[in-house]
XYZ file of C-alpha atoms in Angstrom:
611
model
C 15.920 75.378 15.035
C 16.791 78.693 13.910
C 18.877 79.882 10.473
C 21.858 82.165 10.223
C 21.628 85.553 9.686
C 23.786 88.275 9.687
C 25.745 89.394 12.025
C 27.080 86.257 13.202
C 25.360 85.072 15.741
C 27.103 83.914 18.829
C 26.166 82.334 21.987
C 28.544 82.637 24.897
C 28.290 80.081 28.496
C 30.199 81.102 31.176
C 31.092 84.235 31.992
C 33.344 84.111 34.782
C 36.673 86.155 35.026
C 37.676 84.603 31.520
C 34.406 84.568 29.879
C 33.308 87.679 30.778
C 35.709 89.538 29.290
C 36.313 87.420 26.025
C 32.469 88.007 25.612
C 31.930 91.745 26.283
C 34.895 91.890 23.967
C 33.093 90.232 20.977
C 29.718 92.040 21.833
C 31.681 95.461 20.928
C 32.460 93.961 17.217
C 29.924 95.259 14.871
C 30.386 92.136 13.251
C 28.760 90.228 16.214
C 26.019 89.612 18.342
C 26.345 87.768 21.192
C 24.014 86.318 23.753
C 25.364 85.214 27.167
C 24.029 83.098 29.994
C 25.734 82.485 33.468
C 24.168 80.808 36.687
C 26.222 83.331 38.538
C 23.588 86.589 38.465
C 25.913 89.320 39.049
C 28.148 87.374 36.010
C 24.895 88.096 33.967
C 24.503 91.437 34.437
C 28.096 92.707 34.149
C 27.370 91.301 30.171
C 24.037 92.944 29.982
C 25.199 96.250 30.764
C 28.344 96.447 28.689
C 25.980 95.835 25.830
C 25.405 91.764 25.764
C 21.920 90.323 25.379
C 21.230 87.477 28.404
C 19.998 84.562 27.853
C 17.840 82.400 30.381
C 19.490 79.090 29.932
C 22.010 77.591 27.813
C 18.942 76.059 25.895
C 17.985 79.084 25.251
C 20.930 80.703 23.883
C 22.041 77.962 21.663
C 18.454 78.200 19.733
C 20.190 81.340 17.549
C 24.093 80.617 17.877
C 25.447 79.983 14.958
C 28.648 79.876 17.138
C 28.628 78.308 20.981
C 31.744 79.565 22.711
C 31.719 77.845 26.040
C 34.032 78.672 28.902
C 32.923 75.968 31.835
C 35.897 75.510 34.325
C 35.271 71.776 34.375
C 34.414 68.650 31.561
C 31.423 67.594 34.401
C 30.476 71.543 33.412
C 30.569 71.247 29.603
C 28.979 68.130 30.479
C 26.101 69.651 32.056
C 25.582 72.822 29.601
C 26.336 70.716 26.184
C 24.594 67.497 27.572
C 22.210 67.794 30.089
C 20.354 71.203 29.206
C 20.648 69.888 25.163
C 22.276 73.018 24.112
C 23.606 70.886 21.790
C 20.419 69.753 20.329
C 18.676 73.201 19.896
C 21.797 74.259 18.133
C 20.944 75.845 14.412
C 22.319 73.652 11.754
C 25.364 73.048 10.688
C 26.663 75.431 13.800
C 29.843 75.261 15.552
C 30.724 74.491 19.203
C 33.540 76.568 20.312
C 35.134 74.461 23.453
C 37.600 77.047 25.750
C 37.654 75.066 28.541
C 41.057 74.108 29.809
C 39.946 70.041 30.346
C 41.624 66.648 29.961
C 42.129 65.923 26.511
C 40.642 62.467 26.539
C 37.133 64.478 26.824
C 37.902 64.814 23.291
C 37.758 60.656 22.343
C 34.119 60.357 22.638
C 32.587 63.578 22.484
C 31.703 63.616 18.143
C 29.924 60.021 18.532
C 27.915 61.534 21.865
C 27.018 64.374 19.440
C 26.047 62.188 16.815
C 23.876 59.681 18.555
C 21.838 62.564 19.979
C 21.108 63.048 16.465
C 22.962 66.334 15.561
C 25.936 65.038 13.686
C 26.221 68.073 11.644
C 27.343 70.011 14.479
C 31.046 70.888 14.171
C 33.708 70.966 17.375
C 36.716 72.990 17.548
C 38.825 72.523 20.803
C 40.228 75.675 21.333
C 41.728 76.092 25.206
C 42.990 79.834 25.096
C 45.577 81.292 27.402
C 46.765 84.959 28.619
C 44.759 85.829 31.902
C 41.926 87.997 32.081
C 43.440 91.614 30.788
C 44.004 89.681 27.244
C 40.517 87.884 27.467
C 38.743 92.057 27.684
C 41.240 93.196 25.176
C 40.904 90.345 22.729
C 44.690 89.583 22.628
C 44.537 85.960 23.746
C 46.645 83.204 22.661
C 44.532 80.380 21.610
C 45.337 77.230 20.458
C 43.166 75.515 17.896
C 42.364 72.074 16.990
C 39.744 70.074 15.146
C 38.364 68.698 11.453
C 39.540 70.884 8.305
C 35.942 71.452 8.050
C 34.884 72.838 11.684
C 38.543 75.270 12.046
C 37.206 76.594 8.428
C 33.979 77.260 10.181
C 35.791 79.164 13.425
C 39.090 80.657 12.222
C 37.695 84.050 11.641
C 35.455 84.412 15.165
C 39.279 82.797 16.758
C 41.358 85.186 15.322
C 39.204 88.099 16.118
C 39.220 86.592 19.867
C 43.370 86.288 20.169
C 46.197 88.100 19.135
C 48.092 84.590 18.519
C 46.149 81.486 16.811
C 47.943 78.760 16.372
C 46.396 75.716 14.223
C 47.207 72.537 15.922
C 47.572 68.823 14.198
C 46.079 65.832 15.229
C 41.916 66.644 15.636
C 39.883 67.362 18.430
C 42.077 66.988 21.738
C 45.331 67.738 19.879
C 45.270 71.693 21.255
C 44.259 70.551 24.641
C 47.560 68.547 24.845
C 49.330 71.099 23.919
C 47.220 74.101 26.550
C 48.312 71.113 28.929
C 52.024 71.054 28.161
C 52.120 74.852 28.638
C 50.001 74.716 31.696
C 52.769 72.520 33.077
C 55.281 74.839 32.054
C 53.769 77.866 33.580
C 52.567 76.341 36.869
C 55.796 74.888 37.790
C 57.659 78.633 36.283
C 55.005 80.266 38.738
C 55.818 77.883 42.320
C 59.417 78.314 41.154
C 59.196 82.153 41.223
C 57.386 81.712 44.966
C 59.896 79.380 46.357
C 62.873 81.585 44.973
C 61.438 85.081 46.033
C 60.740 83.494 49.150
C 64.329 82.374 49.767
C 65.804 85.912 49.051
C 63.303 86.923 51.847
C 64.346 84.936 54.269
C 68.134 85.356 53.213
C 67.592 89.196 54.136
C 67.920 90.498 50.208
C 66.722 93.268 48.802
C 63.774 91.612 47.254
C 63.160 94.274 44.178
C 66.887 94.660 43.495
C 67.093 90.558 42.622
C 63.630 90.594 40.461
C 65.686 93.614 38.532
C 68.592 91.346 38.065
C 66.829 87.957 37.635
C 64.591 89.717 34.766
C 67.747 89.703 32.419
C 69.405 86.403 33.201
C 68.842 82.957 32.769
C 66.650 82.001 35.142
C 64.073 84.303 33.735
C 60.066 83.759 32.432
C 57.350 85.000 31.464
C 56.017 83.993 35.083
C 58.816 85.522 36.527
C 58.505 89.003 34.892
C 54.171 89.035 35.087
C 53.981 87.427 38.958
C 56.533 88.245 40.927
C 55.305 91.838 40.729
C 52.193 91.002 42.875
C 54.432 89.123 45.118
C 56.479 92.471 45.848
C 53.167 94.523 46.075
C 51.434 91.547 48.043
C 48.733 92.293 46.125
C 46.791 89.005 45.428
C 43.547 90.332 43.520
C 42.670 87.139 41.593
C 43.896 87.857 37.999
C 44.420 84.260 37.837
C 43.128 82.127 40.511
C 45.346 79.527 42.018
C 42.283 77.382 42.386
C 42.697 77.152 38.507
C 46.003 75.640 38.666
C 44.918 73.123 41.467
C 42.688 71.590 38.377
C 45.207 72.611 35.345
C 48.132 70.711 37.488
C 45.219 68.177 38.228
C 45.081 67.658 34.776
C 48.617 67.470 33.541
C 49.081 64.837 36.692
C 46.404 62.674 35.975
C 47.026 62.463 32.002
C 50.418 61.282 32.986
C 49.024 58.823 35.513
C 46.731 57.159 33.090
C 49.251 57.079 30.170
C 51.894 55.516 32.715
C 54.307 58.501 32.464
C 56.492 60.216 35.510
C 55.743 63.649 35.950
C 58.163 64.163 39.585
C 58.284 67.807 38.986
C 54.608 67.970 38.234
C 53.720 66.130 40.576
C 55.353 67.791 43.201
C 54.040 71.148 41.848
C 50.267 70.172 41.489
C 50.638 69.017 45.573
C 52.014 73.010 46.395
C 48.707 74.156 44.693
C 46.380 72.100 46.930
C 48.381 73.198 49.922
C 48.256 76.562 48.867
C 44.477 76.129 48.595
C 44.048 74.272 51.377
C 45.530 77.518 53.136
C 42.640 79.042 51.806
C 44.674 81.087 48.988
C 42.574 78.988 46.452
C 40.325 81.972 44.975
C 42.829 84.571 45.682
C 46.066 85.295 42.526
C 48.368 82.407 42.136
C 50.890 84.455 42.985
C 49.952 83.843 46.285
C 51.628 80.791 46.686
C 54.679 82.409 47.955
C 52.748 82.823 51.549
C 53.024 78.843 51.383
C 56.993 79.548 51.590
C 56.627 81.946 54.225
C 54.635 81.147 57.264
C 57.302 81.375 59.924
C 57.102 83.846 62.632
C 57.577 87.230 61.060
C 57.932 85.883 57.471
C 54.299 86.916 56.560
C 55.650 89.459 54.085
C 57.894 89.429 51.307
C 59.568 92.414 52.242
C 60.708 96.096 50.837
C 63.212 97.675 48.762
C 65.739 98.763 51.406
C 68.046 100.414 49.992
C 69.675 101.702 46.611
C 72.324 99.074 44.605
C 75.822 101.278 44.670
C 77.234 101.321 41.219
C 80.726 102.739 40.191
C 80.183 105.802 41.567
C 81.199 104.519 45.226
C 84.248 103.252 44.315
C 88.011 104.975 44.125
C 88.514 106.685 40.299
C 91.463 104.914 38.425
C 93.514 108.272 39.635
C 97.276 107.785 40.566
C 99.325 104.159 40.016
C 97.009 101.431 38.817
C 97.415 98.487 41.095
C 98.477 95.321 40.773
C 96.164 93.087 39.892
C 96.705 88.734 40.454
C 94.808 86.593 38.602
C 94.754 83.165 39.844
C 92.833 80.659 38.140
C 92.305 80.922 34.195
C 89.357 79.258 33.221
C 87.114 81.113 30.502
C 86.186 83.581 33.389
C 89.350 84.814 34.428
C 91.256 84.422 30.828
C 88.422 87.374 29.881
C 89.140 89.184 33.325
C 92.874 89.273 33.166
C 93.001 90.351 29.927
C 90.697 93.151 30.339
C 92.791 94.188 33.115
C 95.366 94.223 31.350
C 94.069 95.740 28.479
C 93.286 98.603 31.160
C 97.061 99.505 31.459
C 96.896 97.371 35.234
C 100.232 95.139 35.595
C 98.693 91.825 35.909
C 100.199 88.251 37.152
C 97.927 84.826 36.746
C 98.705 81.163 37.345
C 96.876 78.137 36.752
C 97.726 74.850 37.763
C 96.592 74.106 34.157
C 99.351 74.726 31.665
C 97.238 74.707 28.955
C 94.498 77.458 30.495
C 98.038 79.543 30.807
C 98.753 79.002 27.421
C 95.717 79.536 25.603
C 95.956 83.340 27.159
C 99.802 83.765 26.483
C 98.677 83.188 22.897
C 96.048 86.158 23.396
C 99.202 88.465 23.348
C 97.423 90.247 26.516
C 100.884 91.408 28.216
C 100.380 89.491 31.446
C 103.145 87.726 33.683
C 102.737 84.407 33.791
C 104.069 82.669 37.148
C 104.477 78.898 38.678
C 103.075 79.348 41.799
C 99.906 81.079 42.999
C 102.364 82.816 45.923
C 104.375 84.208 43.109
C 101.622 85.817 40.906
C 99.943 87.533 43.952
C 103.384 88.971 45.604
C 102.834 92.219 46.603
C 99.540 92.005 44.551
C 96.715 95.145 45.498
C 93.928 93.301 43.903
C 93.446 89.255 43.604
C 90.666 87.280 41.944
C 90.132 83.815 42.605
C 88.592 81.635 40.674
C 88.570 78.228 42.654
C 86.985 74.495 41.993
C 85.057 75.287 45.247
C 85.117 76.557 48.639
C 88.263 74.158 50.231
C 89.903 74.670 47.413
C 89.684 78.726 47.575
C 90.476 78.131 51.705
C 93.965 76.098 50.469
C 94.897 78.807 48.043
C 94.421 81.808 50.406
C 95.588 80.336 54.034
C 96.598 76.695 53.251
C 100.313 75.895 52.881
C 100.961 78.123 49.868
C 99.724 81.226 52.070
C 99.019 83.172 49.274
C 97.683 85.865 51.627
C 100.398 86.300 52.928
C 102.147 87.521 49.715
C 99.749 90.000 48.777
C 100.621 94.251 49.649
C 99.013 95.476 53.232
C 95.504 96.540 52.455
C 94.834 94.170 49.906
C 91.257 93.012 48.304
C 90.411 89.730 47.521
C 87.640 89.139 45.113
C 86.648 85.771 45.574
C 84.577 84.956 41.802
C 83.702 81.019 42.396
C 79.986 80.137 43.041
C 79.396 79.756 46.864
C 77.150 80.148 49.218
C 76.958 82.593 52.063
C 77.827 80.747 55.047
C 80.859 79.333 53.117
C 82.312 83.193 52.309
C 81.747 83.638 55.895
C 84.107 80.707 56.618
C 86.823 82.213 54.195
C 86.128 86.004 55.742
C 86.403 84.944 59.747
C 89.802 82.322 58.585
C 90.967 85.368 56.711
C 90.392 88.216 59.348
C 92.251 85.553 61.801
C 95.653 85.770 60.120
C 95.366 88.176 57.937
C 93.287 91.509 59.309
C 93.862 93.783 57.139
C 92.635 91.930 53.863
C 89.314 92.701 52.675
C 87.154 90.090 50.582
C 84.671 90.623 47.635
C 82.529 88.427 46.674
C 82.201 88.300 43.130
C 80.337 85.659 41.216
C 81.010 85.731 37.516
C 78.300 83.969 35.026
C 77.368 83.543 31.480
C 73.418 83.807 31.079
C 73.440 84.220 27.093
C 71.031 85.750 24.744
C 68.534 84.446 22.585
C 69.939 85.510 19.105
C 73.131 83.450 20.246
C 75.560 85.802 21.816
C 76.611 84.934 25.333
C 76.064 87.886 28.093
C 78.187 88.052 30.754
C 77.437 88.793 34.201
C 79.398 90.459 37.166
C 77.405 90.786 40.457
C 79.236 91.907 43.695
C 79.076 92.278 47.463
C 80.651 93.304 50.311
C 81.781 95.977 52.761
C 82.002 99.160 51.317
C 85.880 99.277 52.323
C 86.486 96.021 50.042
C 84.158 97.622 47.015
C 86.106 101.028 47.627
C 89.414 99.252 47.235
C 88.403 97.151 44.309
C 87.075 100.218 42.470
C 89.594 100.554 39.573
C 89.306 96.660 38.715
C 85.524 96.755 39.142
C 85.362 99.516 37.087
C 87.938 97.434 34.678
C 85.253 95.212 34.587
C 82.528 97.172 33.079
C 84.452 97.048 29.777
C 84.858 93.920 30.281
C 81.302 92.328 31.219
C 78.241 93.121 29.758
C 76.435 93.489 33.285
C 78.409 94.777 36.405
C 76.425 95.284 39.200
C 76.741 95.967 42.726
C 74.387 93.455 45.492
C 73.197 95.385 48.419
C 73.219 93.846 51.701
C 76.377 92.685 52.699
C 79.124 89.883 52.027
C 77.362 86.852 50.454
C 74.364 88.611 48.580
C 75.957 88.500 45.080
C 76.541 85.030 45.372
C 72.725 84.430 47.051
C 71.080 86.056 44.288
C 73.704 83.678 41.491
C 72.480 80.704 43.181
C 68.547 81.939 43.241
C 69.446 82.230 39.738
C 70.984 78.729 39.306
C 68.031 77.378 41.344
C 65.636 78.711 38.724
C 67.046 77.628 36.132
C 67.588 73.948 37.000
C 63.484 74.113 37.868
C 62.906 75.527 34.403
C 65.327 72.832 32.635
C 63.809 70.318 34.173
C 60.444 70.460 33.727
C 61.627 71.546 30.331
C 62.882 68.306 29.566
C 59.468 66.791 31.277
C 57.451 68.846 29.070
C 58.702 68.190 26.148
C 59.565 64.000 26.627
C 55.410 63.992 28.098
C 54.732 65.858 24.492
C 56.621 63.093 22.646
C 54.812 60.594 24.531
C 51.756 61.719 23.728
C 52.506 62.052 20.083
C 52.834 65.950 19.378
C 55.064 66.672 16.889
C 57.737 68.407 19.553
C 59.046 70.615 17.113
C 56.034 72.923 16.486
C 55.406 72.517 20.052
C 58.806 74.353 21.007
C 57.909 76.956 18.342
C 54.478 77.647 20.257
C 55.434 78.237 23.775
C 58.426 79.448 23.315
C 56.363 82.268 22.451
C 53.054 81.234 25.216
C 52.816 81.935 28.764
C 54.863 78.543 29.240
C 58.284 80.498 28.089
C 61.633 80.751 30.043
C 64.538 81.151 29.307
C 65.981 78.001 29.402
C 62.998 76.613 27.647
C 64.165 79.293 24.451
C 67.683 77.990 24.656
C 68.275 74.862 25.880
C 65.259 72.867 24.268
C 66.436 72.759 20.483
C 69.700 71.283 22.331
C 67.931 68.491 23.679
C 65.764 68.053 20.453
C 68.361 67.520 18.367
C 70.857 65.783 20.656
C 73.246 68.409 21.137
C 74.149 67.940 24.556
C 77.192 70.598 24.559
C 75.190 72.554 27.408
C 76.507 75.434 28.134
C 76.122 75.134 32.072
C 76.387 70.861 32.373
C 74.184 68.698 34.438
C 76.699 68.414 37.107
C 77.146 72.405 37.403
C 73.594 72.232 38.107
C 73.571 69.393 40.361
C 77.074 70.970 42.300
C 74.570 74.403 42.636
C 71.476 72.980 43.533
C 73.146 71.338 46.243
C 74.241 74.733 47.190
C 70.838 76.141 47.640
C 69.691 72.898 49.792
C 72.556 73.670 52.062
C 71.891 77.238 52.380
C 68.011 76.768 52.513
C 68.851 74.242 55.136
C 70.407 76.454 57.754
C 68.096 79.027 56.854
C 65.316 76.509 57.933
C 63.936 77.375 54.991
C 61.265 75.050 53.403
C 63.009 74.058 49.581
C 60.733 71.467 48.276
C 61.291 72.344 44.356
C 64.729 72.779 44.816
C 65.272 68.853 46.441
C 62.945 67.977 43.645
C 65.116 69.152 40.721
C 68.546 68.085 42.363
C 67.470 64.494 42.726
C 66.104 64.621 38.818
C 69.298 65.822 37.746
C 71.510 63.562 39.937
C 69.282 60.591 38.118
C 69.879 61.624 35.230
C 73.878 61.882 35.522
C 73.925 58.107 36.616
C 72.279 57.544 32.742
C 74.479 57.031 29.108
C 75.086 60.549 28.172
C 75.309 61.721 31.594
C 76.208 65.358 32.307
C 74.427 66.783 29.356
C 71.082 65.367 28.866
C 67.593 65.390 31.055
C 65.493 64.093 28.003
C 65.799 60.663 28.247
């Protein structure tokens, strides 16, 4: 056995995409020397020639290591390297194993007393699974979570932290920091088929497939999977940063844990079965991204599709020039209390009703200036402009051509900006009833949301869509409205976009809550101390929005969600129905509808998935 000597010595096994670049990286330290070995050749030589020394077996380069970094894709691989060729026996002593591997963390139980009765119990393990793709792993700027005795992460924090750009020291010994790579692996691989299956559905819903990455970037169905895939989705460019083979055995892993602990993983589950299909399609060693061609295998739906045109802003609207109009507001929720008294505000003549006195109330105490009125036919007489905010779809049908005929009441040329979540086909309903009795109205649709920020503050969120008449006449309020919101923003493509792209972002979020909530109740099963684990990914690859927001709700009981279980469950249902006559294949969507609709049937129900 050999002795230390300075530089550290390192031996690195397995140099694939990871590897290779976490290992060239090291070699260009001064403070190192590292010696690789591969059974892939070409692996081997990519090392050599950025400056590595090769080794001829993983014997052979554990002989001088005072460090063994090993990167295997499999435990049967560590097996082989740590076990079979008795690296681990020709190790100097008092060296340190470095485990990377992303593997199930029961490896972990037995591995010190197979160490020990091969007679080299002085041999320190530190499980260390890193994360961040294969850019971070050449530049050094992995994440990398740590676990172990006091004794070996005293041995390996300085080699780890000159590896990552985050370390983070996890509790609970050897298998503790697999756990937790295995709750973010979760996270991301269900973030990542969530992406797929919702840029595939704007595809085959016609949309402008950059324009809603744009808007989905700032709202609250954003990720970090969102923002770093769905860019190789758009370019159809599936070089294999990441392999989706890999998540076929991460998912494999997260699935199987839960299987052998006795725990339901649905969404999991469900997500680890789209990976083997995907690879079964022989996408396996191409970029996970990939698995949107699973989506999309209908005739003509082999691409993803291009920008096709610019989003109009303001600018194509009528200026606020000449008498304002005037504007009806009819329902006065949160949504249209903030609309009608920016309106107002605006110098507009405004008139709401709500069958609600108290909604009417609360924004006669706001000293706004508007004219309150008893009947929705009254506020919108002679009305230029009206926004609806209904309970749903029949209900906005009743208002506008039911026995109230508001329509009716409202000036020749008039625009109705329909601001309830819907779906397409339903607006289409409400346009053809509408251009039946009443021709000459135009309708917006204009779905209103609150996506909040992260320091606390809510953002809220105007999209719209529609015929460029309808935008034209609704200029001054939509304009109005940019004082009002903190994101206005015109959909291209056509009546029913705005709303498409609201309920791609509902669907997204209700994915990401969910197997938030599975995440994080498989964590507590498995006895990791939830709260450091929320403080970790929430800054890891396994980070969404909802994750960021909604999880120290659910922690500490809190169940005053902004956007309720049955908000999600009303939406979801939405998407199915849309997907549906879209024949559109919406397998993570029916998924997370029937885990939310199980969850409303429990104590609590309506705010709570962590049960």
């Amino acid at each position: 056995m050999g002795s230390f000597e300075s530089p550290t010595h390192v031996g690195f096994i397995g140099l694939g995409a990871m590897g290779l670049g976490m290992a060239s990286d090291l070699q260009r330290r001064p403070q190192y020397t590292v010696t690789g070995f591969d059974i892939w050749q070409p692996s081997l030589d990519k090392f050599v020639a950025s400056g590595g020394r090769a080794g001829g077996s993983p014997r052979d380069v554990a002989q001088t290591s005072q460090f063994l970094i090993c990167m295997a894709a499999t435990a049967q691989q560590l097996d082989s390297i740590l076990f079979d060729n008795l690296a681990i026996k020709e190790l100097p002593k008092d060296a340190t194993v470095v485990l990377c591997s992303t593997v199930p963390p029961t490896y972990y139980d037995t591995l010190p007393a197979r160490i020990a009765n091969i007679g080299r119990p002085d041999v320190a393990v530190v499980d260390a699974p890193v994360s961040g793709g294969t850019l971070r792993a050449a530049n050094g700027t992995l994440t990398i979570f740590a676990a172990g005795s006091s004794d070996a992460l005293a041995r390996a924090t300085a080699l780890l932290h000159d590896m990552s750009e985050r370390l983070y020291i996890i509790c609970g010994g050897l298998g503790a920091a697999s756990k937790v790579k295995m709750i973010n692996q979760l996270l991301v691989g269900t973030h990542i088929a969530a992406a797929s299956e919702g840029m595939a559905l704007a595809t085959k819903a016609g949309l402008d497939t950059r324009e809603v990455f744009e808007i989905i970037k700032c709202t609250s169905g954003s990720s970090w999977a969102w923002s770093n895939r769905v860019p190789h989705m758009l370019e159809e460019d599936w070089t294999p940063l990441s392999a989706l083979n890999i998540f076929v055995k991460d998912m494999g892993i997260v699935v199987s844990t839960g299987r052998a602990a006795q725990f339901p993983l649905p969404i999991a589950a469900l997500t680890e079965q789209l990976y083997i299909s995907g690879s079964a399609q022989g996408f396996g060693k191409e970029d996970d991204a990939g698995l949107l061609r699973l989506f999309l295998q209908g005739p003509g739906e082999s691409t993803i599709g291009k920008s096709k045109s610019a989003p109009f802003g303001p600018t194509a609207m009528e200026s606020l020039s000449g008498a304002a109009p005037k504007v009806a507001v009819i329902g006065l929720d949160e949504v249209g209390r903030n609309l009608a008294v920016a309106v107002a505000q605006s110098g507009f003549e405004v008139h709401v009703f709500d069958a609600d006195d108290k909604d009417i109330q609360k924004l006669v105490a706001s000293n706004s200036g508007v004219r309150t009125h008893k009947t929705p036919t009254a506020a919108a007489q002679a009305a230029d402009i009206l926004v609806l905010r209904a309970r749903d779809m029949d209900h906005a049908l009743d208002i506008l051509v039911g026995p109230p005929k508001t329509a009716a009441a409202l000036a020749p040329d008039a625009v109705v900006l329909l601001s309830s979540t819907s779906s397409p086909s339903q607006l289409r309903t409400i346009e053809d009833r509408l251009a039946c009795a009443y021709p000459s109205i135009a309708l917006l649709d204009s779905p209103v949301f609150y996506s909040g920020s992260l320091e606390g503050k809510r953002i809220s969120v105007m999209l719209y869509s529609g015929s460029d008449t309808a935008v034209s006449r609704a200029g001054g309020i939509l304009l109005t409205a940019n004082c009002g919101f903190d994101t206005v923003r015109r959909v291209s493509g056509g009546l029913g976009s705005a709303s498409t792209v609201k309920l791609i972002d509902q669907f997204l979020a209700g994915i990401h809550l969910v197997a938030a909530a599975e995440a994080m109740a498989f964590a507590t099963h498995l006895g990791l101390d939830v709260s450091q684990i929320f403080e970790l990914l929430r800054n890891a690859a396994g980070w969404s929005w909802v994750f960021e927001s909604r999880v120290p709700k659910l922690l500490n009981g809190t169940h005053d969600l902004d956007c309720p279980l049955p908000t999600f469950a009303r939406d979801l249902g939405l998407v199915l129905d849309e997907a549906k006559g879209l024949m559109f294949w919406a397998p993570l969507t029916s998924a997370a509808h029937n885990v939310i609709l199980s969850a409303m049937t429990r104590p609590g129900k309506g705010t709570s998935l962590l049960v």
